[in-house]
Structures are given as structure tokens and as C-alpha cells.
Coordinates of C-alpha atoms in Angstrom, one line a residue:
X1 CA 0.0 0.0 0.0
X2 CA 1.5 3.4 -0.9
X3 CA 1.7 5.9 1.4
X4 CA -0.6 9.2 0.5
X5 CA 0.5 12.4 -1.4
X6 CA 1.4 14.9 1.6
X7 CA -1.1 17.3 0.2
X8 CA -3.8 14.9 -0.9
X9 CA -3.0 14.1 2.8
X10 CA -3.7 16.6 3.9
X11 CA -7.0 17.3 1.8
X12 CA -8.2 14.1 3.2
X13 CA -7.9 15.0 6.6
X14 CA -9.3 18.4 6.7
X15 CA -12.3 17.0 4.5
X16 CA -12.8 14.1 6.9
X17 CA -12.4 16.2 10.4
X18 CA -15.4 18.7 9.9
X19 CA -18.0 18.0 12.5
X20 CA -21.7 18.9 10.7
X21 CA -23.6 17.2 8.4
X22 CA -22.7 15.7 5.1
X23 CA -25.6 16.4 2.0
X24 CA -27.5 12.7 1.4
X25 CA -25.5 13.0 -1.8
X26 CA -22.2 12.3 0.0
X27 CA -23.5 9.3 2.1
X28 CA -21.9 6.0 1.2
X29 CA -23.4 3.2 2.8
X30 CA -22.0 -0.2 3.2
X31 CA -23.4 -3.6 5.3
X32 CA -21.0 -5.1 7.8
X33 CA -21.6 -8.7 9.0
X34 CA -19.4 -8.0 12.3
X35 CA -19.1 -4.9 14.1
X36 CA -16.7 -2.1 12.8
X37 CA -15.7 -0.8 15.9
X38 CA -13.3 -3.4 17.4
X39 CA -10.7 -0.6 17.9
X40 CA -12.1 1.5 20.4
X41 CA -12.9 4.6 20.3
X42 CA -10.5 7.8 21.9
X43 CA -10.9 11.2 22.1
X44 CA -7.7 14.0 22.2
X45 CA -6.4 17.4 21.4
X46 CA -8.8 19.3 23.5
X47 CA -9.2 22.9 23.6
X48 CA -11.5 25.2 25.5
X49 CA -14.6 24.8 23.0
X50 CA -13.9 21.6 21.6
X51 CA -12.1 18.1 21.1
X52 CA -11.2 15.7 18.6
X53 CA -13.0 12.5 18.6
X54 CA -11.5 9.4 16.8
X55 CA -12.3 5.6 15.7
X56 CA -11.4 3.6 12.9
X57 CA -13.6 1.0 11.6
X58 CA -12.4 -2.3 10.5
X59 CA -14.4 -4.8 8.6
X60 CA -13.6 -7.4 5.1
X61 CA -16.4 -5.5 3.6
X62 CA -15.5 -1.8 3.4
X63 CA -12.7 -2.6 1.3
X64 CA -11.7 0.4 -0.3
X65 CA -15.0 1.9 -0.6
X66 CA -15.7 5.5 1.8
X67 CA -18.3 5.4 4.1
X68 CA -20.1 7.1 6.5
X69 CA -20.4 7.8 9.9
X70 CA -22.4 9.4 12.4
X71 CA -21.7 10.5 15.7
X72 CA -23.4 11.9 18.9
X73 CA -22.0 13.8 22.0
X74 CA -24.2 14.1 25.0
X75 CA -24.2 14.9 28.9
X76 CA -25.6 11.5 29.8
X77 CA -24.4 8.0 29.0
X78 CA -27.8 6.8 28.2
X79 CA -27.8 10.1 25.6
X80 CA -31.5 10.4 26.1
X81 CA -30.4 14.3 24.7
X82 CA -28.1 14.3 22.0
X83 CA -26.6 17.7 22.2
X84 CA -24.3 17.6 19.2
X85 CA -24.4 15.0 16.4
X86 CA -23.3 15.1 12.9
X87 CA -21.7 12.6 10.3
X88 CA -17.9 12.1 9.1
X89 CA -16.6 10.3 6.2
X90 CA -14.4 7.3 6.9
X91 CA -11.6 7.1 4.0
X92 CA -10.0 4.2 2.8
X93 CA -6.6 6.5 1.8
X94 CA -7.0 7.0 5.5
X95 CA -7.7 3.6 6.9
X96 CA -11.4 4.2 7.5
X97 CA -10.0 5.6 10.1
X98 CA -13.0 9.2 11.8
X99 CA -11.0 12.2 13.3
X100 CA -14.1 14.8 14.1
X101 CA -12.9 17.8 15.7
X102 CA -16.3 19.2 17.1
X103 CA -17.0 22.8 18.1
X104 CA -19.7 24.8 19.7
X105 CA -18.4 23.1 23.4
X106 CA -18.8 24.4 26.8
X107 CA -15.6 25.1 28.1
X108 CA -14.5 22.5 31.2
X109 CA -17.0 20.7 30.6
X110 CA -17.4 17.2 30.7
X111 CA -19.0 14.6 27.6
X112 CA -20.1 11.0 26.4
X113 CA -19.6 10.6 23.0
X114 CA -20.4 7.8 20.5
X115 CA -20.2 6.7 16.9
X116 CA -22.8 4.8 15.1
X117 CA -22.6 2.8 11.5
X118 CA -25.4 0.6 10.4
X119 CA -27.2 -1.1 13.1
X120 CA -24.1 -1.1 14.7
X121 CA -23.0 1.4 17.2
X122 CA -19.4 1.8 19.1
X123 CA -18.6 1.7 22.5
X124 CA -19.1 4.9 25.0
X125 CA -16.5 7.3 25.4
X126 CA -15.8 9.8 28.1
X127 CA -14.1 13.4 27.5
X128 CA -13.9 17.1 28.5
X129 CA -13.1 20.0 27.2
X130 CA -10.5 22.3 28.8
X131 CA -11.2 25.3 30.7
X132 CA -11.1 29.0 29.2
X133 CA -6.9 30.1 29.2
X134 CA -8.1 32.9 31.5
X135 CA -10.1 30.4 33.9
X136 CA -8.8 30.0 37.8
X137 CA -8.9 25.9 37.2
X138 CA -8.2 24.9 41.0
X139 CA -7.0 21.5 40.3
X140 CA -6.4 18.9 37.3
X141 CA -5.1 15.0 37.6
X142 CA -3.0 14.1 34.9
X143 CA -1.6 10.5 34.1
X144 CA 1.6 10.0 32.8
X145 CA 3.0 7.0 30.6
X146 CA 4.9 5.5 27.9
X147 CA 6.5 2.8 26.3
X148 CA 4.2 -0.2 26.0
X149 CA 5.7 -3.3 23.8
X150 CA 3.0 -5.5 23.2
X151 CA 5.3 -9.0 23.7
X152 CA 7.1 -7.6 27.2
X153 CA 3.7 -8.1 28.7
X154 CA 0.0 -7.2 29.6
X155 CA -1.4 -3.5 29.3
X156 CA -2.9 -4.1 33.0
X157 CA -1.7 -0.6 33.5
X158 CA -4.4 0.9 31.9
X159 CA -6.9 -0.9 33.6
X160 CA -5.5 0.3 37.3
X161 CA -4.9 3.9 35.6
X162 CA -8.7 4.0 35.1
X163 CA -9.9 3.3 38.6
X164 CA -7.0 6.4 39.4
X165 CA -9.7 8.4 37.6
X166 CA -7.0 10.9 35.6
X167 CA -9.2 14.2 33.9
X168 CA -6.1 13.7 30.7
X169 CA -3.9 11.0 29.9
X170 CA -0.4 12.4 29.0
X171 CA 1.6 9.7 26.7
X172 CA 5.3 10.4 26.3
X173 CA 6.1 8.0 23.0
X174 CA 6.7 4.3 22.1
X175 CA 3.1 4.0 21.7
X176 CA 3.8 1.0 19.7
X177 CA 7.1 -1.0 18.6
X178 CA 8.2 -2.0 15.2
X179 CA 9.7 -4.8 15.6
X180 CA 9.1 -8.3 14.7
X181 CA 9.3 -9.8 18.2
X182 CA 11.0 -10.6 21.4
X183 CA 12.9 -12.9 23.2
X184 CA 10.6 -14.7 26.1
X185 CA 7.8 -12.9 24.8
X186 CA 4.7 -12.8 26.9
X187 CA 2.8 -12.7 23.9
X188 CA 3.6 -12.5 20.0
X189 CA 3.4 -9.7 17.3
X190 CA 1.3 -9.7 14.4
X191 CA 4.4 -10.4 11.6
X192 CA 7.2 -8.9 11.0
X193 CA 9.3 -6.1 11.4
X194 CA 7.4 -2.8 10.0
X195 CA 8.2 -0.9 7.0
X196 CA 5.3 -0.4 4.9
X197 CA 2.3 1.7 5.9
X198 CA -0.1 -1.9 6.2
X199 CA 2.5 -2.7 8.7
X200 CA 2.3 0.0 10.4
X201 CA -2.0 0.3 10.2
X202 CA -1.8 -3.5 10.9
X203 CA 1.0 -3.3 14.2
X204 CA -1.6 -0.3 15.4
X205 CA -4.6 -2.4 15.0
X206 CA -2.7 -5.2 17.3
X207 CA -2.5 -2.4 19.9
X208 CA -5.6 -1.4 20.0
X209 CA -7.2 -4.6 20.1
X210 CA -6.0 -4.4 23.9
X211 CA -9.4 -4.2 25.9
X212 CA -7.1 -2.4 28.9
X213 CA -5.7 -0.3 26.6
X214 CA -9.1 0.5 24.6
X215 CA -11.1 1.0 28.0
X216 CA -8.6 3.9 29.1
X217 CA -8.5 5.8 26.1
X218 CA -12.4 6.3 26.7
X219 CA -12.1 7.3 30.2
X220 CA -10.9 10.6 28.9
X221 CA -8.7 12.6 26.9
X222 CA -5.4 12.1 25.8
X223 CA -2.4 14.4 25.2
X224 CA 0.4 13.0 23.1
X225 CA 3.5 13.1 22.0
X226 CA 6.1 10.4 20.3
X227 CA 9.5 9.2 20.6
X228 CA 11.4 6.5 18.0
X229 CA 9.6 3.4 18.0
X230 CA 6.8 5.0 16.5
X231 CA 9.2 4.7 13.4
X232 CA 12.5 2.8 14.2
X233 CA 14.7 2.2 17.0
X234 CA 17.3 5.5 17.5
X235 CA 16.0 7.3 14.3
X236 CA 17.1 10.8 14.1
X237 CA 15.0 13.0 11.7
X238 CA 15.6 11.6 8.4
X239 CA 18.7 9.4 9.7
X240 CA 17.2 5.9 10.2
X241 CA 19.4 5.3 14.0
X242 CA 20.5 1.6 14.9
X243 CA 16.9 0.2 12.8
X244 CA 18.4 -2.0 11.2
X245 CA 18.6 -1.7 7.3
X246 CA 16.3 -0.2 5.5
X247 CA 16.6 1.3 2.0
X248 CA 14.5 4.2 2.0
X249 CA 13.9 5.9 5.4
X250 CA 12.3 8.6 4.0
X251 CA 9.6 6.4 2.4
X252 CA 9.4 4.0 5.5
X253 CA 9.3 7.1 8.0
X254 CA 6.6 9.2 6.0
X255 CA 4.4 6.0 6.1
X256 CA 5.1 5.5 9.9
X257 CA 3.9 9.3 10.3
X258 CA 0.8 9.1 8.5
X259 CA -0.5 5.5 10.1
X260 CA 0.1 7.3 13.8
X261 CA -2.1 10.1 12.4
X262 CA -4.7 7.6 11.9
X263 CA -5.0 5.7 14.8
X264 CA -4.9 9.2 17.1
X265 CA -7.2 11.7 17.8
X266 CA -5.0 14.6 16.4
X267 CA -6.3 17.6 14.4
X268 CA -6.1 17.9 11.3
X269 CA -3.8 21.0 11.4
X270 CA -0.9 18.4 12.6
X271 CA -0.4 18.7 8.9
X272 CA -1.8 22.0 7.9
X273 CA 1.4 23.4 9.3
X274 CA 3.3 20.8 8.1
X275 CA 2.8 21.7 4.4
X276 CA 2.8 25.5 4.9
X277 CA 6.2 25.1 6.2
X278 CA 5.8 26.2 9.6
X279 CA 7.3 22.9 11.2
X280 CA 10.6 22.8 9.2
X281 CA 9.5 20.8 6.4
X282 CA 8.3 18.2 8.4
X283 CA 5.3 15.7 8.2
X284 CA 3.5 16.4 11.7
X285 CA 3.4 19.3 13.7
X286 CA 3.2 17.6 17.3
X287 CA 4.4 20.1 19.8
X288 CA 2.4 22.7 21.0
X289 CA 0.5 23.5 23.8
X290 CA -2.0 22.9 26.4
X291 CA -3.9 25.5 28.7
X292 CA -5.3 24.4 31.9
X293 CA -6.3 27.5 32.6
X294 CA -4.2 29.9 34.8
X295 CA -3.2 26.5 36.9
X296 CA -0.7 25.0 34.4
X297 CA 0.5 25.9 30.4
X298 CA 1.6 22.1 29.5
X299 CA 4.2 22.5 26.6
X300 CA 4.6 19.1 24.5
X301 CA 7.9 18.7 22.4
X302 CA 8.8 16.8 19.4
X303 CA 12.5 15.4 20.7
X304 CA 12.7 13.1 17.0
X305 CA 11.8 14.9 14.0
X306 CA 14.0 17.5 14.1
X307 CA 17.1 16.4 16.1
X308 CA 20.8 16.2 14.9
X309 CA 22.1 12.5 14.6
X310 CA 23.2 11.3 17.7
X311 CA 27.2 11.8 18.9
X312 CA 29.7 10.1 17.9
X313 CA 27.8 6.3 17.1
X314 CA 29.9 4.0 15.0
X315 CA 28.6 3.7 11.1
X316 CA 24.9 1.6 11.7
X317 CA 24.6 1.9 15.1
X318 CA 21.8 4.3 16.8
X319 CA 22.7 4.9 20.5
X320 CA 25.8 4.2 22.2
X321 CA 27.4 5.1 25.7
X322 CA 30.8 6.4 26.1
X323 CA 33.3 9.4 27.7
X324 CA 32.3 12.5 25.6
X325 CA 35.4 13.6 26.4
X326 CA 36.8 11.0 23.9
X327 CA 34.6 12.6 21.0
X328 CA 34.8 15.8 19.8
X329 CA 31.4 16.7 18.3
X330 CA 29.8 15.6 21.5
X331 CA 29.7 19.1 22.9
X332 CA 29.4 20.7 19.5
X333 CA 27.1 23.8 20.5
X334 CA 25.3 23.9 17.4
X335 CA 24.0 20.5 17.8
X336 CA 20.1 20.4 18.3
X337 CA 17.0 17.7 20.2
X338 CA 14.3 19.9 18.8
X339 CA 15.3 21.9 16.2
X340 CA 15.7 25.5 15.5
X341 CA 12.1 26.2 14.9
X342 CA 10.7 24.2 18.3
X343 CA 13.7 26.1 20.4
X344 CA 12.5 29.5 19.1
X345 CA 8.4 28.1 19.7
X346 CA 9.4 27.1 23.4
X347 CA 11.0 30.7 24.6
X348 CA 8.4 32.3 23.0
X349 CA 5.5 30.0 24.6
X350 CA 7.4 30.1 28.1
X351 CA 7.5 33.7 28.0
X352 CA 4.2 33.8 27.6
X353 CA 3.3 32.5 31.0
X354 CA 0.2 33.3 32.7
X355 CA 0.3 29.9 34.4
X356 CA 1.1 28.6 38.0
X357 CA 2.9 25.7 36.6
X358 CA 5.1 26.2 33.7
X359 CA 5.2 22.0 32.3
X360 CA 7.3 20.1 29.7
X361 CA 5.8 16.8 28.4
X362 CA 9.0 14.8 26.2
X363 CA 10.4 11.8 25.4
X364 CA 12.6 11.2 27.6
X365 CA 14.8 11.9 30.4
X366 CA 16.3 15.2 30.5
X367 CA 18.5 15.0 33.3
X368 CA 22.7 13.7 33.4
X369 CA 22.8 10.5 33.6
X370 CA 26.5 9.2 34.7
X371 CA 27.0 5.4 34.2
X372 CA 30.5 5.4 34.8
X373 CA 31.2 4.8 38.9
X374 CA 33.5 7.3 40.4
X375 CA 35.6 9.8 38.3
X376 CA 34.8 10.6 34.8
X377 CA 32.0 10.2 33.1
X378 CA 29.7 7.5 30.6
X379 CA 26.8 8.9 29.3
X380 CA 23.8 7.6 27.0
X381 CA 23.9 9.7 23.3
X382 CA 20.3 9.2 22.3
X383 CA 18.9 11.2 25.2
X384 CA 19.4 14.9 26.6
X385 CA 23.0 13.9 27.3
X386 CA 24.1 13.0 23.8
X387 CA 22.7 16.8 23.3
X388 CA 24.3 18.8 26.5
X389 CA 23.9 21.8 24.4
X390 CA 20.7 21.7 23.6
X391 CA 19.5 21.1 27.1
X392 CA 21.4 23.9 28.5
X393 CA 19.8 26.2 25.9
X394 CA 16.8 24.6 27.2
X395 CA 17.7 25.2 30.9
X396 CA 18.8 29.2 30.1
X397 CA 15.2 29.7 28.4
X398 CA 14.0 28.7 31.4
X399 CA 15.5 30.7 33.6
X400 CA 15.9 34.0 31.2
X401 CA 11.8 33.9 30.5
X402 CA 11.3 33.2 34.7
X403 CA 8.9 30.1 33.8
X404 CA 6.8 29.8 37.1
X405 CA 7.4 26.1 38.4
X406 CA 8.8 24.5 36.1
X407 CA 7.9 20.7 35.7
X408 CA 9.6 17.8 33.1
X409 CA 7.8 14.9 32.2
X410 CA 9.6 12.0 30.8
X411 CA 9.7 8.5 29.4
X412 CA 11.8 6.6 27.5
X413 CA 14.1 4.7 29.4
X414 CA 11.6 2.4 31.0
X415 CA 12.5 3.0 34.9
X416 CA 11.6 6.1 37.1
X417 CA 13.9 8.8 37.7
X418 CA 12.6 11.4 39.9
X419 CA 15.2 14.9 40.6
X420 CA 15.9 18.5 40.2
X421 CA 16.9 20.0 37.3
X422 CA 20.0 21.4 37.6
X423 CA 21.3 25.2 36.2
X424 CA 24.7 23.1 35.7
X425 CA 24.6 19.0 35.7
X426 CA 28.6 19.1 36.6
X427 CA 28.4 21.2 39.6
X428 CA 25.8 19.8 42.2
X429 CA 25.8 23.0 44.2
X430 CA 24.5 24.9 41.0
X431 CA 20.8 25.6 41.2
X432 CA 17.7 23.6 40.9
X433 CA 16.0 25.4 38.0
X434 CA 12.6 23.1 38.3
X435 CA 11.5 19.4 39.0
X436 CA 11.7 16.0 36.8
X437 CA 9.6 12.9 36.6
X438 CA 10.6 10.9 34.1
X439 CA 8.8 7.7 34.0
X440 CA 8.9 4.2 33.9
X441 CA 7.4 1.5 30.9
X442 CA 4.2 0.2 30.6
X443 CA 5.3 -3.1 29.8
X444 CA 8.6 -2.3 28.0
X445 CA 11.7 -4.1 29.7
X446 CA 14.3 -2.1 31.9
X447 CA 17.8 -2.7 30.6
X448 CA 20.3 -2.9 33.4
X449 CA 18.3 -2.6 36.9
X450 CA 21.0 -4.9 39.0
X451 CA 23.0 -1.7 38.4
X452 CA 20.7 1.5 39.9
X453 CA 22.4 1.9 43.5
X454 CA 26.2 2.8 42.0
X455 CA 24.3 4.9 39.3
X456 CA 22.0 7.2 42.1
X457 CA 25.5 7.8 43.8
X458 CA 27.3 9.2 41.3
X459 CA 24.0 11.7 40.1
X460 CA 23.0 13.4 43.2
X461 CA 20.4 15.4 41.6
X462 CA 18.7 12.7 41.6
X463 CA 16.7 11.6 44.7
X464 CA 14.5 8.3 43.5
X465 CA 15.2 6.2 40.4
X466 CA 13.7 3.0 39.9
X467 CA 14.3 0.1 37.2
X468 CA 12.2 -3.4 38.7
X469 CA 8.7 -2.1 37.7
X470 CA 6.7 -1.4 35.3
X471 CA 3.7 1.4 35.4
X472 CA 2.7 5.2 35.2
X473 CA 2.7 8.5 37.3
X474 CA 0.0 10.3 38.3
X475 CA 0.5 13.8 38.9
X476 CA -2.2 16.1 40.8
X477 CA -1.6 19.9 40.5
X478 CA -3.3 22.4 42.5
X479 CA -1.5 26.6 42.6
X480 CA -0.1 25.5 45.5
X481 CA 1.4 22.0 45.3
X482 CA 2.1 19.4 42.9
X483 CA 1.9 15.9 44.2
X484 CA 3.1 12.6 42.4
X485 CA 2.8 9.3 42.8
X486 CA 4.5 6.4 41.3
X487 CA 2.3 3.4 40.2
X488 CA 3.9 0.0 39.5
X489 CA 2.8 -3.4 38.9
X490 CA 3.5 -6.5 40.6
X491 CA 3.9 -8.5 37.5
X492 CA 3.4 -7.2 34.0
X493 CA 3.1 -10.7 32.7
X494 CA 0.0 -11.5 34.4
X495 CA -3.4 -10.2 33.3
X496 CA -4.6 -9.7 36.8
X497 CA -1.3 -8.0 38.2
X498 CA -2.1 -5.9 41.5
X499 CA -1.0 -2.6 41.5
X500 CA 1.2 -0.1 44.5
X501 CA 2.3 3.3 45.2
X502 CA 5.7 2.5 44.8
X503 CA 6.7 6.2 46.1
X504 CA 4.8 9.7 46.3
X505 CA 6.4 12.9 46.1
X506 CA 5.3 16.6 46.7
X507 CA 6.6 19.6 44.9
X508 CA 5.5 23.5 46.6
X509 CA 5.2 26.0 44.7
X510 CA 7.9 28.6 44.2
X511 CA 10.4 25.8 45.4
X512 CA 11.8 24.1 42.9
X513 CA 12.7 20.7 45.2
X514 CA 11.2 17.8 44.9
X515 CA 10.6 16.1 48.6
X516 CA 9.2 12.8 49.6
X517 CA 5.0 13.0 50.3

């Protein structure tokens, strides 16, 4: 399957996103034996008067014919008064896949929403609009995950994340994995390694086939944003990483983009801005940002699309760790995570302000990480430490634009690290500028955990890390206080896994620590 034309793309998207009725002339209208909806349904990108609501159908007999589909937001889950309906074509350039960004909404205001195709109609979904930018929000719960690889183990997570009742889901990247399997899987792929865009709409289908997984993306909103095995393993803008081979990036990457569009609920201006340029020349415009009023501004960055190649890797290989001082472009002050455009986005948006909380949502962990005991040092090149520079441009915006608060969300790495973040990584005594919580997997496997105690010692700005469990955060912010509390499971290879508070932690306001709750 070819991947679509950017623009026609594009066209598709914005046709298929309007929210009001289509003429009778535009209805197309075929019988399914089975029921469509065996994805879910999910609901994201919210704004003050409205939110995106998404579902892709999936049946033998829509084949590659467009159809269409109705769907109904209400105040009650019984929807004995429709307050908004309308109808949405589902393309098959697009997978069949419904992105209906509605409008008219009350701000902070809560919704059931459903879709409805034939005599068939899709399961219930739960969302809510965000307050007004200028709104005194008193409180919001947000959850905070990533990195789910289907064969590592069971998405029991979700399920427990549910009954924590968050008001947004904020996923950090590695929504899905590419490759072809694992080594004492839990549970196996669908095929092989993905290259192609059926791959990738097939390997998203897998996913979302989770009932866990499906049930938690219609609790509420989510908020999203992506790291490399979305594509490939260590990719670097259009530079594949440590992948493995594969003769046309560009080709395999563009399809990778456009089957996450599909199975999201992202607006359609993800590529509006895309095509006009705004973005770089990139595909999908994924950072921006989030107003919960005048309680927190919630900045999501892109740490893959635009990023230099990493440090200093051998020819073929992604990520490595060694002494940057053995390399000389390491600390190359040019070198960029987000790209010129992003960098110039995020001081402008953090000078803004007009929040309590001043938040970062990325991929990964954005603190020094020393693996080398005692003197010297062994750092990790794929994240925020094979791009010192960067951070530290990142860390001075900060401080020049005064962000109130400032909060880092994290994933990545699949253990929890919880610290300050430091004005200067190499001189302990230097300033905390703001707080870190960079989170552990879903499912995905930790990588060296017999090793945590040395690695805590030698990076006091830490003051929790965590490698033997799997889970999710959830974060509860009120003007005052921020408190966290780490999640883990028991046993991710076990549908019914019990769930802990594995630590909590409380953050005041206007004091940039972060101390045990």
C-alpha cells in the first residue's frame, strides 16, 4: 500500500475532520456482518470549546470503498439528549479511520460521546473540554505514561490507571514498537518487522485490540507526544538510528507518520502546518501547547523529527554510551533535540506564562545520567545527554523567560527517575531550576536494573530512580502543590497484576525541590 501524497493528505484530513452534516448525496453506505468498531474509540487534542473525537472502523467488507459515519455527544451516557451529532466520512486512503474535531463546546465541561454505523453502534467514550486560558482551574489529575511493547507483557496498566480516575492521559512515546518480536515474549506480534504503511496500520490495530488499553483511552482525553519506535529504533530525523537496514527511510518514515495520524485523535492542522512550512518541512506538527487554565501551560515537544544524529555512534549503530570527552562533536554547540524552529516556539511560549505551573511533556529523560562509577563520566547519546547543548539552551530559556514552576515529564528509558533539574549538571551545588519525573514502561523491559544503587551515587540530583517495575505516574496539581505518585505493577506478565504506590512525592510551589509525600 502506498503511502498518501502529503497534500492529498492533507486534503483528506481536513475534508474528513469537519464535524456537521454531510448532503444525502455524499452518504456511502456499506453492510458489515461483524461490528466495525473493534478498535475502540478515543478522544484528544482538546481545547477550551472543543475536542477531537476518533475511531477507525475495520471490517472485510468496506474494502476500499468510503463510508459514513455518524456520531453523537451528550451529557448522559444513556444520551436520552443528544446535544451535538453530525456525520464524518471514513476514507480508505485513511484507513477508514473518523478524526471529528467538534466545536460549539462548553468550556470545562465534561462529555459521552459515541459513533454509530449501520445497526451497529461503538462503545461509549468519556471526554472534556479544557477550561477558558483565562479560567482560575483549581485542580487537574493528569496521568503519565509510555512505552508499551506488546510482547514484554499485559497492558494491565491501563486498567488500574482507570480506577486512578486521571481528567487527561499524557503519553510520552513508544506507543507502539516495530519490531518483529522478542525474546521470552509474553505474547507475540502480528508479523514482522514494520516498513510499509499496512504494517504500520496493521501493528496499530494489534494495539488497539488491547481491551485495557481500549477502555482507558475512553475514560478521557489524551495528550500525546512520540519518541522512535513509532518509526524505528534510534532514528534521528531523516537518519534511520541503529533500525536495522532499510533502503528508503524517508519512504518507510513518511508511512510510519501518516499511520500514527490515523489511529490518534489529532487535528487535522498536525499537517496544515506541516505543508505550509511552519514545522521545518516536516510531516506532523506535534508540539504545541495545552492551557489548563491559569493553573498550568503544559508545553509538549517533538524530541525526534527534528534532532541532529546522535554523537559520535559507530557507522549503523543508533545509540551508544561512552566518555564525551573521547569525542569531539559531543559538545558541539550547534547540535540540536528539537530543532531551531521548536527552540525559538518554546521561549516564546514560556515567555508567555500566565500559568502557576510552567510543564514540559517529552520523550525522555532530561536530566545527566553518569553510568560510569567514580571519576569521569559514561553517558547515553540518544537522550538529553548525547545533546548537553541543547539542554542547556533549554535550561537558560527557562530561567531568562522566569517560567513559574517548572515541571519535566519523561519516558523513554523504562525505569523512574525522579530529581531537580539542575542550572549546571557538573556542579551539584549549582541551582535547581525546576523538578523532573521521568517515568517508567508500561510493559517495556528495563535494561540494566542490577545496576541502579552505583548509578543514584554518582548523580546526586537525583533523589529516586527506579528500574524493577513497570507502570505510570500520576500527577495532581493544584496553585499550590504538585503531588506525584508512582504506580507500579506486581507483574506485568500477568493479566490480573495488582497494583502499589511505589513512592509519592510533593513539589511547593515557588520551590523548585522535589521532597518525599
Amino acid at each position: 500500500m502506498q503511502v498518501t501524497d502529503r497534500r492529498r493528505l492533507l486534503q483528506l484530513a481536513a475534508a474528513t475532520a469537519a464535524a456537521g452534516w454531510l448532503p444525502r448525496s455524499a452518504w456511502s453506505q456499506v453492510r458489515t456482518r461483524d461490528n466495525p468498531f473493534t478498535l475502540g474509540v478515543a478522544s484528544g487534542s482538546p481545547l477550551a470549546d472543543s475536542v477531537v473525537l476518533w475511531t477507525r472502523l475495520v471490517a472485510p467488507e468496506l474494502s476500499a470503498q468510503p463510508v459514513t459515519v455518524r456520531w453523537e455527544l451528550a451529557h448522559d451516557e444513556a444520551f436520552a439528549r443528544v446535544l451535538h451529532s453530525g456525520q464524518a466520512e471514513a476514507l480508505p486512503e485513511l484507513a477508514h479511520s473518523v478524526h471529528v474535531e467538534t466545536a460549539a463546546l462548553a468550556p470545562d465541561t465534561g462529555y459521552f460521546y459515541r459513533f454509530v454505523f449501520g445497526e451497529w453502534t461503538s462503545a461509549v467514550g468519556r471526554t472534556r473540554t479544557l477550561p477558558r486560558p483565562d479560567a482560575a482551574m483549581a485542580r487537574v489529575r493528569i496521568a503519565y505514561a509510555s512505552c508499551q511493547r506488546w510482547e514484554h507483557g499485559f497492558f494491565a496498566a491501563w486498567r488500574h490507571m482507570r480506577e486512578d480516575a486521571p481528567d487527561f492521559v499524557l503519553f510520552l512515546g513508544d506507543y507502539m514498537y516495530e519490531y518483529a518480536g522478542a525474546a521470552r515474549s509474553v505474547r507475540a506480534t502480528d508479523g514482522p518487522e514494520t516498513f510499509t504503511l499496512q504494517q504500520y496500520r496493521n501493528r496499530y490495530a494489534l494495539y488497539k485490540s488491547d481491551a485495557d488499553l481500549q477502555a482507558m483511552h475512553a475514560a478521557c482525553p489524551w495528550l500525546f507526544t512520540w519518541d522512535d519506535h513509532e518509526v524505528s529504533n534510534d532514528y534521528a530525523a531523516l537518519n534511520a538510528g541503529g533500525g536495522g537496514p532499510s533502503p528508503d527511510f524517508p519512504a518507510r518514515r513518511a508511512a510510519a507518520y501518516q499511520a500514527y495520524y490515523e489511529h490518534m485523535p489529532l487535528r487535522a492542522s498536525v499537517l496544515t502546518r506541516a505543508l505550509q512550512g511552519l514545522a521545518g518541512g516536516a510531516e506532523l506538527r506535534l508540539y504545541g501547547e495545552v492551557r489548563f487554565g491559569t493553573l498550568a501551560q503544559l508545553l509538549l515537544l517533538d524530541g525526534r523529527q527534528f534532532r541532529d544524529p546522535q554523537p559520535c555512534s559507530p557507522p549503523g549503530r543508533g545509540s551508544v554510551t561512552r566518555d564525551p570527552g573521547t569525542c569531539e562533536s559531543w559538545n558541539d554547540p550547534s547540535r540540536t533535540m528539537l530543532g531551531g524552529a521548536q527552540e525559538q516556539w518554546l521561549d516564546m511560549r514560556l515567555g508567555a506564562g500566565g500559568a502557576a505551573w510552567t510543564v514540559l511533556g517529552q520523550g525522555t529523560l532530561f536530566g545527566q545520567r553518569d553510568f560510569r562509577p567514580g571519576p569521569g563520566k559514561m553517558l547515553w547519546n540518544d537522550g538529553w545527554d548525547g545533546y548537553a547543548a541543547a539542554r542547556g539552551r533549554l535550561v537558560q530559556a527557562l530561567q531568562q523567560q522566569r517560567a513559574a514552576n517548572p515541571v519535566l515529564f519523561g519516558g523513554d528509558i523504562h525505569e523512574n527517575w525522579v530529581g531537580q533539574v539542575k542550572a549546571d549538571y557538573d556542579r551539584p551545588e549549582s541551582d535547581s531550576v525546576g523538578v523532573e519525573f521521568c517515568g517508567t514502561s508500561i510493559t517495556s523491559r528495563a535494561f540494566e536494573p542490577d545496576k541502579l544503587r552505583q548509578r543514584m551515587a554518582d548523580n546526586p540530583h537525583f533523589v529516586h530512580a527506579d528500574a524493577e517495575r513497570r507502570g505510570y505516574g500520576i500527577a495532581d496539581f493544584t496553585r499550590g502543590r504538585l503531588q506525584v505518585r508512582l504506580r507500579t505493577l506486581d507483574d506485568v506478565t500477568r493479566r490480573d497484576t495488582a497494583v502499589r504506590t511505589e513512592a509519592a512525592f510533593a513539589v511547593e510551589a515557588g520551590r523548585p525541590v522535589v521532597e518525599r509525600a
